[in-house]
JSON list of C-alpha atoms in Angstrom, two decimals:
[
{"chain": "A", "resi": 1, "resn": "UNK", "atom": "CA", "xyz": [-7.18, 9.32, 6.89]},
{"chain": "A", "resi": 2, "resn": "UNK", "atom": "CA", "xyz": [-10.31, 7.14, 5.18]},
{"chain": "A", "resi": 3, "resn": "UNK", "atom": "CA", "xyz": [-8.08, 5.43, 2.61]},
{"chain": "A", "resi": 4, "resn": "UNK", "atom": "CA", "xyz": [-6.42, 2.52, 4.75]},
{"chain": "A", "resi": 5, "resn": "UNK", "atom": "CA", "xyz": [-9.54, 1.71, 6.62]},
{"chain": "A", "resi": 6, "resn": "UNK", "atom": "CA", "xyz": [-11.72, 1.88, 3.33]},
{"chain": "A", "resi": 7, "resn": "UNK", "atom": "CA", "xyz": [-9.36, -0.45, 1.60]},
{"chain": "A", "resi": 8, "resn": "UNK", "atom": "CA", "xyz": [-8.98, -2.94, 4.48]},
{"chain": "A", "resi": 9, "resn": "UNK", "atom": "CA", "xyz": [-12.70, -3.19, 4.89]},
{"chain": "A", "resi": 10, "resn": "UNK", "atom": "CA", "xyz": [-13.22, -3.75, 1.13]},
{"chain": "A", "resi": 11, "resn": "UNK", "atom": "CA", "xyz": [-10.49, -6.24, 0.59]},
{"chain": "A", "resi": 12, "resn": "UNK", "atom": "CA", "xyz": [-11.65, -8.00, 3.82]},
{"chain": "A", "resi": 13, "resn": "UNK", "atom": "CA", "xyz": [-15.54, -8.25, 2.84]},
{"chain": "A", "resi": 14, "resn": "UNK", "atom": "CA", "xyz": [-14.67, -9.45, -0.60]},
{"chain": "A", "resi": 15, "resn": "UNK", "atom": "CA", "xyz": [-12.05, -11.88, 0.66]},
{"chain": "A", "resi": 16, "resn": "UNK", "atom": "CA", "xyz": [-14.81, -13.50, 2.91]},
{"chain": "A", "resi": 17, "resn": "UNK", "atom": "CA", "xyz": [-17.29, -13.62, 0.00]},
{"chain": "A", "resi": 18, "resn": "UNK", "atom": "CA", "xyz": [-14.80, -14.18, -2.81]},
{"chain": "A", "resi": 19, "resn": "UNK", "atom": "CA", "xyz": [-15.18, -18.37, -3.21]},
{"chain": "A", "resi": 20, "resn": "UNK", "atom": "CA", "xyz": [-13.07, -20.18, -5.81]},
{"chain": "A", "resi": 21, "resn": "UNK", "atom": "CA", "xyz": [-10.73, -21.44, -3.34]},
{"chain": "A", "resi": 22, "resn": "UNK", "atom": "CA", "xyz": [-9.65, -18.07, -2.28]},
{"chain": "A", "resi": 23, "resn": "UNK", "atom": "CA", "xyz": [-7.74, -17.76, 1.01]},
{"chain": "A", "resi": 24, "resn": "UNK", "atom": "CA", "xyz": [-6.95, -14.37, 2.65]},
{"chain": "A", "resi": 25, "resn": "UNK", "atom": "CA", "xyz": [-4.07, -16.27, 4.15]},
{"chain": "A", "resi": 26, "resn": "UNK", "atom": "CA", "xyz": [-2.61, -17.64, 1.34]},
{"chain": "A", "resi": 27, "resn": "UNK", "atom": "CA", "xyz": [-3.48, -15.47, -1.74]},
{"chain": "A", "resi": 28, "resn": "UNK", "atom": "CA", "xyz": [-2.75, -11.63, -2.32]},
{"chain": "A", "resi": 29, "resn": "UNK", "atom": "CA", "xyz": [-5.16, -8.96, -2.26]},
{"chain": "A", "resi": 30, "resn": "UNK", "atom": "CA", "xyz": [-4.68, -8.33, -5.84]},
{"chain": "A", "resi": 31, "resn": "UNK", "atom": "CA", "xyz": [-6.40, -11.79, -6.32]},
{"chain": "A", "resi": 32, "resn": "UNK", "atom": "CA", "xyz": [-9.64, -10.32, -5.60]},
{"chain": "A", "resi": 33, "resn": "UNK", "atom": "CA", "xyz": [-9.92, -8.33, -8.68]},
{"chain": "A", "resi": 34, "resn": "UNK", "atom": "CA", "xyz": [-10.22, -11.85, -10.73]},
{"chain": "A", "resi": 35, "resn": "UNK", "atom": "CA", "xyz": [-13.72, -13.38, -10.79]},
{"chain": "A", "resi": 36, "resn": "UNK", "atom": "CA", "xyz": [-17.07, -12.16, -10.74]},
{"chain": "A", "resi": 37, "resn": "UNK", "atom": "CA", "xyz": [-16.69, -9.63, -8.02]},
{"chain": "A", "resi": 38, "resn": "UNK", "atom": "CA", "xyz": [-13.27, -8.49, -9.63]},
{"chain": "A", "resi": 39, "resn": "UNK", "atom": "CA", "xyz": [-14.98, -5.13, -10.38]},
{"chain": "A", "resi": 40, "resn": "UNK", "atom": "CA", "xyz": [-15.43, -4.32, -6.64]},
{"chain": "A", "resi": 41, "resn": "UNK", "atom": "CA", "xyz": [-11.69, -5.11, -5.69]},
{"chain": "A", "resi": 42, "resn": "UNK", "atom": "CA", "xyz": [-10.53, -2.99, -8.80]},
{"chain": "A", "resi": 43, "resn": "UNK", "atom": "CA", "xyz": [-12.84, 0.00, -7.64]},
{"chain": "A", "resi": 44, "resn": "UNK", "atom": "CA", "xyz": [-11.13, -0.52, -4.16]},
{"chain": "A", "resi": 45, "resn": "UNK", "atom": "CA", "xyz": [-7.82, -0.04, -5.49]},
{"chain": "A", "resi": 46, "resn": "UNK", "atom": "CA", "xyz": [-8.84, 2.90, -7.66]},
{"chain": "A", "resi": 47, "resn": "UNK", "atom": "CA", "xyz": [-10.89, 4.78, -5.18]},
{"chain": "A", "resi": 48, "resn": "UNK", "atom": "CA", "xyz": [-8.10, 4.35, -2.36]},
{"chain": "A", "resi": 49, "resn": "UNK", "atom": "CA", "xyz": [-5.40, 5.38, -4.75]},
{"chain": "A", "resi": 50, "resn": "UNK", "atom": "CA", "xyz": [-7.32, 8.51, -5.66]},
{"chain": "A", "resi": 51, "resn": "UNK", "atom": "CA", "xyz": [-7.71, 9.22, -1.82]},
{"chain": "A", "resi": 52, "resn": "UNK", "atom": "CA", "xyz": [-3.92, 8.68, -1.30]},
{"chain": "A", "resi": 53, "resn": "UNK", "atom": "CA", "xyz": [-3.14, 11.07, -4.22]},
{"chain": "A", "resi": 54, "resn": "UNK", "atom": "CA", "xyz": [-5.58, 13.70, -2.64]},
{"chain": "A", "resi": 55, "resn": "UNK", "atom": "CA", "xyz": [-3.80, 13.35, 0.58]},
{"chain": "A", "resi": 56, "resn": "UNK", "atom": "CA", "xyz": [-0.24, 13.75, -1.03]},
{"chain": "A", "resi": 57, "resn": "UNK", "atom": "CA", "xyz": [-1.59, 17.23, -2.52]},
{"chain": "A", "resi": 58, "resn": "UNK", "atom": "CA", "xyz": [-2.68, 18.30, 0.78]},
{"chain": "A", "resi": 59, "resn": "UNK", "atom": "CA", "xyz": [0.46, 16.93, 2.74]},
{"chain": "A", "resi": 60, "resn": "UNK", "atom": "CA", "xyz": [2.33, 19.07, 0.43]},
{"chain": "A", "resi": 61, "resn": "UNK", "atom": "CA", "xyz": [0.55, 22.11, 1.05]},
{"chain": "A", "resi": 62, "resn": "UNK", "atom": "CA", "xyz": [0.77, 21.31, 4.85]},
{"chain": "A", "resi": 63, "resn": "UNK", "atom": "CA", "xyz": [4.84, 21.16, 4.84]},
{"chain": "A", "resi": 64, "resn": "UNK", "atom": "CA", "xyz": [7.37, 24.14, 5.21]},
{"chain": "A", "resi": 65, "resn": "UNK", "atom": "CA", "xyz": [10.02, 24.21, 2.54]},
{"chain": "A", "resi": 66, "resn": "UNK", "atom": "CA", "xyz": [12.69, 22.05, 3.71]},
{"chain": "A", "resi": 67, "resn": "UNK", "atom": "CA", "xyz": [13.91, 18.27, 3.97]},
{"chain": "A", "resi": 68, "resn": "UNK", "atom": "CA", "xyz": [11.17, 16.18, 2.59]},
{"chain": "A", "resi": 69, "resn": "UNK", "atom": "CA", "xyz": [8.82, 18.76, 1.83]},
{"chain": "A", "resi": 70, "resn": "UNK", "atom": "CA", "xyz": [8.68, 17.73, -1.75]},
{"chain": "A", "resi": 71, "resn": "UNK", "atom": "CA", "xyz": [9.96, 14.20, -1.28]},
{"chain": "A", "resi": 72, "resn": "UNK", "atom": "CA", "xyz": [7.24, 12.72, 1.23]},
{"chain": "A", "resi": 73, "resn": "UNK", "atom": "CA", "xyz": [4.56, 13.72, -0.95]},
{"chain": "A", "resi": 74, "resn": "UNK", "atom": "CA", "xyz": [6.12, 12.94, -4.12]},
{"chain": "A", "resi": 75, "resn": "UNK", "atom": "CA", "xyz": [6.39, 9.49, -2.71]},
{"chain": "A", "resi": 76, "resn": "UNK", "atom": "CA", "xyz": [3.01, 9.15, -1.32]},
{"chain": "A", "resi": 77, "resn": "UNK", "atom": "CA", "xyz": [1.90, 10.24, -4.79]},
{"chain": "A", "resi": 78, "resn": "UNK", "atom": "CA", "xyz": [3.58, 7.54, -6.45]},
{"chain": "A", "resi": 79, "resn": "UNK", "atom": "CA", "xyz": [2.19, 4.96, -3.82]},
{"chain": "A", "resi": 80, "resn": "UNK", "atom": "CA", "xyz": [-1.39, 6.33, -4.98]},
{"chain": "A", "resi": 81, "resn": "UNK", "atom": "CA", "xyz": [-0.63, 6.11, -8.62]},
{"chain": "A", "resi": 82, "resn": "UNK", "atom": "CA", "xyz": [0.67, 2.64, -7.73]},
{"chain": "A", "resi": 83, "resn": "UNK", "atom": "CA", "xyz": [-2.62, 1.52, -6.11]},
{"chain": "A", "resi": 84, "resn": "UNK", "atom": "CA", "xyz": [-4.61, 3.11, -9.23]},
{"chain": "A", "resi": 85, "resn": "UNK", "atom": "CA", "xyz": [-2.61, 1.30, -11.67]},
{"chain": "A", "resi": 86, "resn": "UNK", "atom": "CA", "xyz": [-2.74, -2.05, -9.70]},
{"chain": "A", "resi": 87, "resn": "UNK", "atom": "CA", "xyz": [-6.56, -1.72, -9.97]},
{"chain": "A", "resi": 88, "resn": "UNK", "atom": "CA", "xyz": [-6.69, -0.81, -13.53]},
{"chain": "A", "resi": 89, "resn": "UNK", "atom": "CA", "xyz": [-4.18, -3.77, -14.55]},
{"chain": "A", "resi": 90, "resn": "UNK", "atom": "CA", "xyz": [-5.34, -7.02, -13.02]},
{"chain": "A", "resi": 91, "resn": "UNK", "atom": "CA", "xyz": [-2.87, -9.45, -11.72]},
{"chain": "A", "resi": 92, "resn": "UNK", "atom": "CA", "xyz": [-2.32, -12.93, -12.98]},
{"chain": "A", "resi": 93, "resn": "UNK", "atom": "CA", "xyz": [-3.71, -15.55, -10.66]},
{"chain": "A", "resi": 94, "resn": "UNK", "atom": "CA", "xyz": [-1.16, -17.19, -7.88]},
{"chain": "A", "resi": 95, "resn": "UNK", "atom": "CA", "xyz": [0.98, -19.71, -9.63]},
{"chain": "A", "resi": 96, "resn": "UNK", "atom": "CA", "xyz": [-0.17, -18.99, -13.27]},
{"chain": "A", "resi": 97, "resn": "UNK", "atom": "CA", "xyz": [2.24, -20.71, -15.64]},
{"chain": "A", "resi": 98, "resn": "UNK", "atom": "CA", "xyz": [1.81, -18.04, -18.39]},
{"chain": "A", "resi": 99, "resn": "UNK", "atom": "CA", "xyz": [1.78, -14.36, -17.60]},
{"chain": "A", "resi": 100, "resn": "UNK", "atom": "CA", "xyz": [-0.08, -11.96, -19.29]},
{"chain": "A", "resi": 101, "resn": "UNK", "atom": "CA", "xyz": [1.01, -8.25, -20.13]},
{"chain": "A", "resi": 102, "resn": "UNK", "atom": "CA", "xyz": [-1.32, -6.95, -17.81]},
{"chain": "A", "resi": 103, "resn": "UNK", "atom": "CA", "xyz": [-0.15, -8.84, -14.89]},
{"chain": "A", "resi": 104, "resn": "UNK", "atom": "CA", "xyz": [3.29, -8.26, -15.34]},
{"chain": "A", "resi": 105, "resn": "UNK", "atom": "CA", "xyz": [2.38, -4.53, -15.59]},
{"chain": "A", "resi": 106, "resn": "UNK", "atom": "CA", "xyz": [0.44, -4.86, -12.45]},
{"chain": "A", "resi": 107, "resn": "UNK", "atom": "CA", "xyz": [3.50, -6.18, -10.45]},
{"chain": "A", "resi": 108, "resn": "UNK", "atom": "CA", "xyz": [6.37, -4.36, -12.33]},
{"chain": "A", "resi": 109, "resn": "UNK", "atom": "CA", "xyz": [4.98, -0.92, -13.23]},
{"chain": "A", "resi": 110, "resn": "UNK", "atom": "CA", "xyz": [2.44, -0.21, -10.37]},
{"chain": "A", "resi": 111, "resn": "UNK", "atom": "CA", "xyz": [2.56, -2.78, -7.51]},
{"chain": "A", "resi": 112, "resn": "UNK", "atom": "CA", "xyz": [6.15, -2.84, -6.65]},
{"chain": "A", "resi": 113, "resn": "UNK", "atom": "CA", "xyz": [6.85, 0.73, -7.42]},
{"chain": "A", "resi": 114, "resn": "UNK", "atom": "CA", "xyz": [4.06, 1.59, -4.91]},
{"chain": "A", "resi": 115, "resn": "UNK", "atom": "CA", "xyz": [5.07, -0.57, -2.16]},
{"chain": "A", "resi": 116, "resn": "UNK", "atom": "CA", "xyz": [8.80, 1.00, -2.66]},
{"chain": "A", "resi": 117, "resn": "UNK", "atom": "CA", "xyz": [7.61, 4.51, -2.85]},
{"chain": "A", "resi": 118, "resn": "UNK", "atom": "CA", "xyz": [5.68, 3.99, 0.27]},
{"chain": "A", "resi": 119, "resn": "UNK", "atom": "CA", "xyz": [8.76, 2.56, 2.41]},
{"chain": "A", "resi": 120, "resn": "UNK", "atom": "CA", "xyz": [10.93, 5.43, 1.04]},
{"chain": "A", "resi": 121, "resn": "UNK", "atom": "CA", "xyz": [8.16, 7.90, 2.09]},
{"chain": "A", "resi": 122, "resn": "UNK", "atom": "CA", "xyz": [8.10, 6.48, 5.75]},
{"chain": "A", "resi": 123, "resn": "UNK", "atom": "CA", "xyz": [12.15, 6.80, 5.46]},
{"chain": "A", "resi": 124, "resn": "UNK", "atom": "CA", "xyz": [11.99, 10.56, 4.04]},
{"chain": "A", "resi": 125, "resn": "UNK", "atom": "CA", "xyz": [9.46, 11.41, 6.90]},
{"chain": "A", "resi": 126, "resn": "UNK", "atom": "CA", "xyz": [11.83, 10.05, 9.41]},
{"chain": "A", "resi": 127, "resn": "UNK", "atom": "CA", "xyz": [14.27, 12.56, 8.20]},
{"chain": "A", "resi": 128, "resn": "UNK", "atom": "CA", "xyz": [11.85, 15.61, 7.64]},
{"chain": "A", "resi": 129, "resn": "UNK", "atom": "CA", "xyz": [10.57, 14.79, 11.13]},
{"chain": "A", "resi": 130, "resn": "UNK", "atom": "CA", "xyz": [14.01, 14.34, 12.95]},
{"chain": "A", "resi": 131, "resn": "UNK", "atom": "CA", "xyz": [12.80, 16.15, 15.88]},
{"chain": "A", "resi": 132, "resn": "UNK", "atom": "CA", "xyz": [9.53, 14.66, 16.60]},
{"chain": "A", "resi": 133, "resn": "UNK", "atom": "CA", "xyz": [8.43, 11.31, 17.84]},
{"chain": "A", "resi": 134, "resn": "UNK", "atom": "CA", "xyz": [7.01, 10.55, 14.52]},
{"chain": "A", "resi": 135, "resn": "UNK", "atom": "CA", "xyz": [10.32, 10.42, 13.09]},
{"chain": "A", "resi": 136, "resn": "UNK", "atom": "CA", "xyz": [11.01, 6.99, 15.20]},
{"chain": "A", "resi": 137, "resn": "UNK", "atom": "CA", "xyz": [7.50, 5.64, 14.45]},
{"chain": "A", "resi": 138, "resn": "UNK", "atom": "CA", "xyz": [8.06, 6.35, 10.68]},
{"chain": "A", "resi": 139, "resn": "UNK", "atom": "CA", "xyz": [11.61, 4.52, 10.71]},
{"chain": "A", "resi": 140, "resn": "UNK", "atom": "CA", "xyz": [10.09, 1.32, 12.94]},
{"chain": "A", "resi": 141, "resn": "UNK", "atom": "CA", "xyz": [7.17, 1.51, 10.19]},
{"chain": "A", "resi": 142, "resn": "UNK", "atom": "CA", "xyz": [9.33, 1.57, 7.22]},
{"chain": "A", "resi": 143, "resn": "UNK", "atom": "CA", "xyz": [11.53, -1.39, 8.61]},
{"chain": "A", "resi": 144, "resn": "UNK", "atom": "CA", "xyz": [8.36, -3.50, 9.43]},
{"chain": "A", "resi": 145, "resn": "UNK", "atom": "CA", "xyz": [6.71, -2.70, 5.95]},
{"chain": "A", "resi": 146, "resn": "UNK", "atom": "CA", "xyz": [9.68, -3.47, 3.92]},
{"chain": "A", "resi": 147, "resn": "UNK", "atom": "CA", "xyz": [10.28, -6.90, 6.06]},
{"chain": "A", "resi": 148, "resn": "UNK", "atom": "CA", "xyz": [6.55, -7.80, 5.99]},
{"chain": "A", "resi": 149, "resn": "UNK", "atom": "CA", "xyz": [6.45, -7.02, 2.15]},
{"chain": "A", "resi": 150, "resn": "UNK", "atom": "CA", "xyz": [9.76, -9.44, 1.61]},
{"chain": "A", "resi": 151, "resn": "UNK", "atom": "CA", "xyz": [8.10, -12.10, 3.50]},
{"chain": "A", "resi": 152, "resn": "UNK", "atom": "CA", "xyz": [5.10, -11.58, 1.56]},
{"chain": "A", "resi": 153, "resn": "UNK", "atom": "CA", "xyz": [6.87, -11.88, -1.86]},
{"chain": "A", "resi": 154, "resn": "UNK", "atom": "CA", "xyz": [8.89, -14.81, -0.74]},
{"chain": "A", "resi": 155, "resn": "UNK", "atom": "CA", "xyz": [5.62, -16.55, 0.04]},
{"chain": "A", "resi": 156, "resn": "UNK", "atom": "CA", "xyz": [4.02, -15.63, -3.17]},
{"chain": "A", "resi": 157, "resn": "UNK", "atom": "CA", "xyz": [7.12, -16.90, -5.17]},
{"chain": "A", "resi": 158, "resn": "UNK", "atom": "CA", "xyz": [6.49, -20.31, -3.36]},
{"chain": "A", "resi": 159, "resn": "UNK", "atom": "CA", "xyz": [9.33, -20.12, -0.87]},
{"chain": "A", "resi": 160, "resn": "UNK", "atom": "CA", "xyz": [8.68, -22.24, 2.23]},
{"chain": "A", "resi": 161, "resn": "UNK", "atom": "CA", "xyz": [7.51, -21.81, 5.09]},
{"chain": "A", "resi": 162, "resn": "UNK", "atom": "CA", "xyz": [5.80, -18.57, 4.03]},
{"chain": "A", "resi": 163, "resn": "UNK", "atom": "CA", "xyz": [4.03, -19.78, 0.70]},
{"chain": "A", "resi": 164, "resn": "UNK", "atom": "CA", "xyz": [0.90, -20.66, 2.72]},
{"chain": "A", "resi": 165, "resn": "UNK", "atom": "CA", "xyz": [0.79, -17.45, 4.70]},
{"chain": "A", "resi": 166, "resn": "UNK", "atom": "CA", "xyz": [2.00, -15.11, 2.23]},
{"chain": "A", "resi": 167, "resn": "UNK", "atom": "CA", "xyz": [-1.44, -13.37, 1.87]},
{"chain": "A", "resi": 168, "resn": "UNK", "atom": "CA", "xyz": [-1.63, -12.66, 5.65]},
{"chain": "A", "resi": 169, "resn": "UNK", "atom": "CA", "xyz": [2.10, -11.40, 5.52]},
{"chain": "A", "resi": 170, "resn": "UNK", "atom": "CA", "xyz": [1.10, -8.94, 2.80]},
{"chain": "A", "resi": 171, "resn": "UNK", "atom": "CA", "xyz": [-2.11, -7.84, 4.78]},
{"chain": "A", "resi": 172, "resn": "UNK", "atom": "CA", "xyz": [-0.06, -7.09, 7.55]},
{"chain": "A", "resi": 173, "resn": "UNK", "atom": "CA", "xyz": [2.48, -5.06, 5.41]},
{"chain": "A", "resi": 174, "resn": "UNK", "atom": "CA", "xyz": [-0.66, -3.14, 4.18]},
{"chain": "A", "resi": 175, "resn": "UNK", "atom": "CA", "xyz": [-2.01, -2.54, 7.47]},
{"chain": "A", "resi": 176, "resn": "UNK", "atom": "CA", "xyz": [1.34, -1.05, 8.74]},
{"chain": "A", "resi": 177, "resn": "UNK", "atom": "CA", "xyz": [1.47, 1.15, 5.72]},
{"chain": "A", "resi": 178, "resn": "UNK", "atom": "CA", "xyz": [-1.95, 2.51, 5.75]},
{"chain": "A", "resi": 179, "resn": "UNK", "atom": "CA", "xyz": [-1.87, 2.74, 9.60]},
{"chain": "A", "resi": 180, "resn": "UNK", "atom": "CA", "xyz": [1.27, 4.92, 8.94]},
{"chain": "A", "resi": 181, "resn": "UNK", "atom": "CA", "xyz": [-0.39, 7.04, 6.36]},
{"chain": "A", "resi": 182, "resn": "UNK", "atom": "CA", "xyz": [-3.73, 7.64, 8.56]},
{"chain": "A", "resi": 183, "resn": "UNK", "atom": "CA", "xyz": [-1.15, 8.88, 11.41]},
{"chain": "A", "resi": 184, "resn": "UNK", "atom": "CA", "xyz": [0.54, 11.17, 9.16]},
{"chain": "A", "resi": 185, "resn": "UNK", "atom": "CA", "xyz": [-2.60, 12.44, 8.10]},
{"chain": "A", "resi": 186, "resn": "UNK", "atom": "CA", "xyz": [-4.05, 13.22, 11.55]},
{"chain": "A", "resi": 187, "resn": "UNK", "atom": "CA", "xyz": [-0.46, 14.77, 12.53]},
{"chain": "A", "resi": 188, "resn": "UNK", "atom": "CA", "xyz": [-0.80, 17.03, 9.72]},
{"chain": "A", "resi": 189, "resn": "UNK", "atom": "CA", "xyz": [-4.28, 18.04, 10.21]},
{"chain": "A", "resi": 190, "resn": "UNK", "atom": "CA", "xyz": [-3.35, 20.04, 13.30]},
{"chain": "A", "resi": 191, "resn": "UNK", "atom": "CA", "xyz": [-0.47, 21.96, 11.59]},
{"chain": "A", "resi": 192, "resn": "UNK", "atom": "CA", "xyz": [-1.10, 25.09, 9.54]},
{"chain": "A", "resi": 193, "resn": "UNK", "atom": "CA", "xyz": [0.74, 25.46, 6.14]},
{"chain": "A", "resi": 194, "resn": "UNK", "atom": "CA", "xyz": [3.19, 27.51, 7.75]},
{"chain": "A", "resi": 195, "resn": "UNK", "atom": "CA", "xyz": [3.68, 25.26, 11.04]}
]
């Protein structure tokens, strides 16, 4: 429940004090790991990722055997590992002409799989909780998350009209995903391991 609010508070504070022409509307959250205060965003990624991994372990214990009982936690843990990796391997600056090996791994090995895993976790939860209102919310969240992520990526690749607002779209995407995780945690808190 705390991962999303902590991560959001961290990137909002760092975005406000970053300087160097950083814009929360234009630039990705990952760019906060560059510069003198970069260590704080790295810590933000790693701590959030560890919290998501721990949540996935607890989530697995709260689910009855059946559809999604293994898939949803496995996808959530993949998202957590993606966050940790995205913190350890810093991204390249937006618009960099020479890409570093760690920037490429940041995007291809951790950030993109993490976003994809969270989208699939929402879809798997929609199937798992088919008889509950959370199923509809999970599917709507998956569609919103994937759409916002797609728009943000188009913007980060310089596609107009999203290039100047890509950071905003990414933050809306992240907020959608972390809200879903928090509500999933709240919904599972009330359930016993056999419930």
